[in-house]
mmCIF file of C-alpha atoms in Angstrom:
data_model
loop_
_atom_site.group_PDB
_atom_site.id
_atom_site.type_symbol
_atom_site.label_atom_id
_atom_site.label_comp_id
_atom_site.label_asym_id
_atom_site.label_seq_id
_atom_site.Cartn_x
_atom_site.Cartn_y
_atom_site.Cartn_z
ATOM 1 C CA ALA A 1 4.094 -15.215 -29.396
ATOM 2 C CA TYR A 2 7.870 -15.346 -29.897
ATOM 3 C CA ASP A 3 8.148 -13.649 -33.250
ATOM 4 C CA TYR A 4 6.279 -12.873 -36.450
ATOM 5 C CA ILE A 5 6.836 -13.089 -40.175
ATOM 6 C CA THR A 6 5.525 -10.959 -42.972
ATOM 7 C CA THR A 7 3.949 -12.103 -46.182
ATOM 8 C CA PRO A 8 4.995 -13.091 -48.689
ATOM 9 C CA PHE A 9 7.533 -15.165 -46.773
ATOM 10 C CA ASN A 10 10.255 -17.542 -47.801
ATOM 11 C CA LEU A 11 10.992 -20.913 -46.251
ATOM 12 C CA ASP A 12 14.444 -19.900 -44.989
ATOM 13 C CA GLU A 13 12.940 -17.046 -42.969
ATOM 14 C CA LEU A 14 10.183 -19.287 -41.624
ATOM 15 C CA GLN A 15 12.686 -21.948 -40.607
ATOM 16 C CA LEU A 16 14.785 -19.368 -38.755
ATOM 17 C CA VAL A 17 11.775 -17.979 -36.869
ATOM 18 C CA VAL A 18 10.664 -21.493 -35.861
ATOM 19 C CA GLN A 19 14.177 -22.379 -34.698
ATOM 20 C CA HIS A 20 14.304 -19.240 -32.556
ATOM 21 C CA ALA A 21 10.901 -20.009 -31.062
ATOM 22 C CA LEU A 22 11.917 -23.575 -30.204
ATOM 23 C CA GLU A 23 15.192 -22.391 -28.692
ATOM 24 C CA ARG A 24 13.420 -19.846 -26.498
ATOM 25 C CA LYS A 25 10.936 -22.455 -25.339
ATOM 26 C CA ARG A 26 13.763 -24.866 -24.521
ATOM 27 C CA LEU A 27 15.548 -22.192 -22.481
ATOM 28 C CA LYS A 28 12.351 -21.367 -20.565
ATOM 29 C CA GLU A 29 11.829 -25.046 -19.762
ATOM 30 C CA GLU A 30 15.425 -25.355 -18.542
ATOM 31 C CA VAL A 31 14.996 -22.345 -16.236
ATOM 32 C CA LYS A 32 11.714 -23.773 -14.929
ATOM 33 C CA GLU A 33 13.278 -27.197 -14.336
ATOM 34 C CA LYS A 34 16.310 -25.668 -12.592
ATOM 35 C CA ARG A 35 14.040 -23.641 -10.295
ATOM 36 C CA HIS A 36 12.038 -26.782 -9.515
ATOM 37 C CA PHE A 37 15.132 -28.743 -8.516
ATOM 38 C CA GLN A 38 16.425 -25.832 -6.431
ATOM 39 C CA GLU A 39 13.138 -25.773 -4.533
ATOM 40 C CA MET A 40 13.105 -29.542 -4.081
ATOM 41 C CA ALA A 41 16.615 -29.440 -2.626
ATOM 42 C CA ILE A 42 15.328 -27.480 0.375
ATOM 43 C CA MET A 43 11.825 -28.964 0.667
ATOM 44 C CA ASP A 44 10.643 -32.148 2.343
ATOM 45 C CA GLY A 45 9.110 -34.258 -0.414
ATOM 46 C CA LEU A 46 6.153 -35.492 1.637
ATOM 47 C CA THR A 47 5.035 -32.448 3.626
ATOM 48 C CA MET A 48 6.325 -29.716 1.266
ATOM 49 C CA ILE A 49 7.801 -27.696 4.111
ATOM 50 C CA TYR A 50 11.524 -27.112 4.627
ATOM 51 C CA ASN A 51 13.690 -30.190 5.145
ATOM 52 C CA ARG A 52 16.275 -30.940 7.812
ATOM 53 C CA ALA A 53 19.222 -29.811 5.701
ATOM 54 C CA TYR A 54 17.685 -26.400 5.088
ATOM 55 C CA PHE A 55 16.687 -26.094 8.737
ATOM 56 C CA ASP A 56 20.369 -26.478 9.622
ATOM 57 C CA GLU A 57 21.139 -23.568 7.296
ATOM 58 C CA LEU A 58 18.286 -21.421 8.623
ATOM 59 C CA ILE A 59 19.241 -21.819 12.268
ATOM 60 C CA ARG A 60 22.875 -21.045 11.427
ATOM 61 C CA ARG A 61 21.731 -17.801 9.798
ATOM 62 C CA GLU A 62 19.586 -16.901 12.807
ATOM 63 C CA GLU A 63 22.491 -17.571 15.158
ATOM 64 C CA ASP A 64 24.756 -15.301 13.065
ATOM 65 C CA ARG A 65 22.104 -12.570 13.015
ATOM 66 C CA ALA A 66 21.512 -12.841 16.762
ATOM 67 C CA ARG A 67 25.232 -12.450 17.423
ATOM 68 C CA ARG A 68 25.581 -9.506 15.034
ATOM 69 C CA TYR A 69 22.522 -7.625 16.278
ATOM 70 C CA PRO A 70 21.941 -8.818 19.845
ATOM 71 C CA GLN A 71 18.448 -10.219 19.823
ATOM 72 C CA LYS A 72 16.544 -13.303 20.849
ATOM 73 C CA PHE A 73 14.939 -15.996 18.782
ATOM 74 C CA SER A 74 13.150 -19.129 19.886
ATOM 75 C CA LEU A 75 13.024 -22.721 18.741
ATOM 76 C CA LEU A 76 10.034 -25.037 19.030
ATOM 77 C CA MET A 77 10.547 -28.789 18.743
ATOM 78 C CA ILE A 78 7.284 -30.579 18.060
ATOM 79 C CA ASP A 79 6.605 -34.303 18.100
ATOM 80 C CA LEU A 80 3.405 -36.119 17.138
ATOM 81 C CA ASP A 81 2.258 -38.153 20.124
ATOM 82 C CA ASP A 82 2.016 -41.933 19.683
ATOM 83 C CA PHE A 83 2.555 -41.678 15.945
ATOM 84 C CA LYS A 84 3.554 -45.336 15.613
ATOM 85 C CA LYS A 85 0.076 -46.268 16.835
ATOM 86 C CA TYR A 86 -1.515 -44.580 13.809
ATOM 87 C CA ASN A 87 0.851 -46.258 11.375
ATOM 88 C CA ASP A 88 0.228 -49.657 12.949
ATOM 89 C CA SER A 89 -3.556 -49.248 13.156
ATOM 90 C CA TYR A 90 -4.341 -47.476 9.872
ATOM 91 C CA GLY A 91 -1.295 -48.052 7.686
ATOM 92 C CA HIS A 92 1.506 -45.839 6.432
ATOM 93 C CA PRO A 93 -0.659 -43.922 3.910
ATOM 94 C CA ALA A 94 -2.751 -42.720 6.858
ATOM 95 C CA GLY A 95 0.454 -41.764 8.681
ATOM 96 C CA ASP A 96 1.571 -39.787 5.645
ATOM 97 C CA SER A 97 -1.791 -37.978 5.554
ATOM 98 C CA ILE A 98 -1.386 -37.027 9.211
ATOM 99 C CA LEU A 99 2.120 -35.662 8.648
ATOM 100 C CA LYS A 100 1.015 -33.596 5.636
ATOM 101 C CA HIS A 101 -2.053 -32.280 7.459
ATOM 102 C CA VAL A 102 -0.116 -31.225 10.563
ATOM 103 C CA ALA A 103 2.698 -29.682 8.523
ATOM 104 C CA GLN A 104 0.256 -27.518 6.559
ATOM 105 C CA LEU A 105 -1.560 -26.581 9.767
ATOM 106 C CA PHE A 106 1.728 -25.313 11.185
ATOM 107 C CA GLN A 107 2.458 -23.475 7.954
ATOM 108 C CA ARG A 108 -0.880 -21.655 8.064
ATOM 109 C CA THR A 109 -0.583 -20.742 11.754
ATOM 110 C CA ILE A 110 2.941 -19.324 12.007
ATOM 111 C CA ARG A 111 3.896 -15.770 11.064
ATOM 112 C CA THR A 112 5.384 -15.040 7.666
ATOM 113 C CA SER A 113 8.719 -14.367 9.376
ATOM 114 C CA ASP A 114 8.788 -17.815 11.052
ATOM 115 C CA PHE A 115 10.202 -21.019 9.553
ATOM 116 C CA VAL A 116 8.796 -24.526 9.909
ATOM 117 C CA ALA A 117 10.702 -27.641 8.876
ATOM 118 C CA ARG A 118 10.418 -31.390 9.163
ATOM 119 C CA TYR A 119 13.229 -32.386 11.502
ATOM 120 C CA GLY A 120 12.846 -36.111 10.916
ATOM 121 C CA GLY A 121 10.147 -38.777 11.088
ATOM 122 C CA GLU A 122 7.190 -37.317 12.956
ATOM 123 C CA GLU A 123 9.181 -34.444 14.461
ATOM 124 C CA PHE A 124 8.973 -30.805 13.351
ATOM 125 C CA VAL A 125 10.854 -27.634 14.262
ATOM 126 C CA ILE A 126 9.839 -23.990 14.099
ATOM 127 C CA ILE A 127 12.267 -21.051 14.264
ATOM 128 C CA THR A 128 10.702 -17.794 15.478
ATOM 129 C CA PRO A 129 13.022 -14.815 14.798
ATOM 130 C CA HIS A 130 12.908 -11.751 17.086
ATOM 131 C CA THR A 131 10.806 -13.688 19.589
ATOM 132 C CA ASP A 132 11.390 -14.070 23.313
ATOM 133 C CA LYS A 133 10.194 -17.011 25.382
ATOM 134 C CA ILE A 134 6.894 -15.457 26.434
ATOM 135 C CA HIS A 135 5.766 -14.657 22.906
ATOM 136 C CA ALA A 136 7.046 -17.988 21.569
ATOM 137 C CA SER A 137 5.051 -19.803 24.258
ATOM 138 C CA VAL A 138 1.908 -18.023 23.033
ATOM 139 C CA LEU A 139 2.546 -19.419 19.543
ATOM 140 C CA ALA A 140 3.244 -22.884 20.964
ATOM 141 C CA SER A 141 -0.034 -22.864 22.894
ATOM 142 C CA ARG A 142 -1.904 -21.762 19.775
ATOM 143 C CA LEU A 143 -0.357 -24.594 17.755
ATOM 144 C CA LEU A 144 -1.248 -27.106 20.456
ATOM 145 C CA SER A 145 -4.852 -25.905 20.466
ATOM 146 C CA MET A 146 -5.109 -25.934 16.663
ATOM 147 C CA VAL A 147 -3.894 -29.521 16.465
ATOM 148 C CA ASN A 148 -6.288 -30.604 19.230
ATOM 149 C CA LYS A 149 -9.247 -29.112 17.373
ATOM 150 C CA SER A 150 -8.250 -30.482 13.983
ATOM 151 C CA ILE A 151 -9.889 -33.527 12.406
ATOM 152 C CA ILE A 152 -7.846 -35.414 9.811
ATOM 153 C CA GLN A 153 -9.930 -37.261 7.225
ATOM 154 C CA VAL A 154 -7.605 -40.029 6.048
ATOM 155 C CA ASP A 155 -10.410 -41.551 3.972
ATOM 156 C CA GLU A 156 -14.203 -41.307 3.684
ATOM 157 C CA LYS A 157 -14.811 -43.413 6.795
ATOM 158 C CA THR A 158 -11.801 -42.621 8.967
ATOM 159 C CA PRO A 159 -11.636 -39.256 10.734
ATOM 160 C CA LEU A 160 -8.684 -39.058 13.116
ATOM 161 C CA SER A 161 -7.538 -36.633 15.773
ATOM 162 C CA VAL A 162 -3.953 -36.331 16.992
ATOM 163 C CA THR A 163 -2.008 -34.464 19.639
ATOM 164 C CA VAL A 164 1.513 -33.069 19.807
ATOM 165 C CA SER A 165 4.090 -32.340 22.456
ATOM 166 C CA ILE A 166 6.178 -29.168 22.200
ATOM 167 C CA GLY A 167 9.515 -28.222 23.711
ATOM 168 C CA LEU A 168 10.632 -24.583 23.598
ATOM 169 C CA ALA A 169 13.988 -22.909 24.153
ATOM 170 C CA THR A 170 15.194 -19.364 23.499
ATOM 171 C CA PHE A 171 18.552 -18.231 22.162
ATOM 172 C CA GLY A 172 20.181 -15.898 24.642
ATOM 173 C CA ASP A 173 18.227 -17.257 27.631
ATOM 174 C CA ASP A 174 18.738 -21.005 27.359
ATOM 175 C CA ALA A 175 21.717 -21.278 25.026
ATOM 176 C CA SER A 176 24.348 -19.141 23.318
ATOM 177 C CA ALA A 177 24.998 -21.505 20.401
ATOM 178 C CA ARG A 178 22.634 -23.219 17.945
ATOM 179 C CA ASP A 179 23.603 -26.789 18.889
ATOM 180 C CA ALA A 180 22.988 -26.043 22.553
ATOM 181 C CA LEU A 181 19.674 -24.407 21.659
ATOM 182 C CA ILE A 182 18.537 -27.535 19.811
ATOM 183 C CA GLN A 183 19.560 -29.666 22.784
ATOM 184 C CA SER A 184 17.656 -27.401 25.182
ATOM 185 C CA ALA A 185 14.486 -27.530 23.072
ATOM 186 C CA ASP A 186 14.852 -31.293 22.805
ATOM 187 C CA LYS A 187 15.143 -31.607 26.596
ATOM 188 C CA ALA A 188 11.996 -29.520 27.006
ATOM 189 C CA LEU A 189 10.231 -31.780 24.496
ATOM 190 C CA TYR A 190 11.334 -34.844 26.459
ATOM 191 C CA GLN A 191 9.913 -33.259 29.605
ATOM 192 C CA ALA A 192 6.580 -32.688 27.824
ATOM 193 C CA LYS A 193 6.501 -36.353 26.890
ATOM 194 C CA GLN A 194 7.353 -37.442 30.431
ATOM 195 C CA LEU A 195 4.599 -35.270 31.912
ATOM 196 C CA GLY A 196 1.897 -36.930 29.832
ATOM 197 C CA LYS A 197 2.190 -35.524 26.280
ATOM 198 C CA ASN A 198 -0.183 -33.069 24.576
ATOM 199 C CA ARG A 199 1.464 -30.091 26.277
ATOM 200 C CA VAL A 200 4.072 -27.357 25.968
ATOM 201 C CA CYS A 201 7.177 -27.306 28.148
ATOM 202 C CA LEU A 202 9.627 -24.419 28.332
ATOM 203 C CA PHE A 203 13.285 -25.222 28.950
ATOM 204 C CA GLY A 204 14.358 -24.286 32.448
ATOM 205 C CA THR A 205 10.875 -24.096 33.944
#
């Protein structure tokens, strides 16, 4: 209820109350629409996790925080193994289902203080604030295990299983700048791929 009128009423009063009610509803819809577009600007449209642009902002903030209050944070770079094979064999809708499933699995597994984003294509990144390499590797192993156990039902007759490779690097140990940290995690991911996929590799080990 936006307002009320008393009886007996006149048409001028009724018209004014209705106009006020419509105006308030219009303003509420504008606020709701603005909030929606603000959220969409930082979210990946397919997986509904953070997008690459917002990841760039998040890791910049973590770098600034780590410099201001000396602390470590870690970065996980995660790539779906042989993703092209699933697209070629089952079609792009199946590939989209896999990406959404894995993204939500990551979202449910990480801590509330962590951030997961789609880095591009079939690649994801996770920022773990206040986390050294040992504790970040525990999370990476848990994610690897969760993906291995997961069954993705792309349709009634097609259950699929996938694997991921994970590269991990830690700010303060492996890099002192965010760009170098991303490069270090990417090198660790490449090593995981070279060693046979479906594994975690830590930069520098």
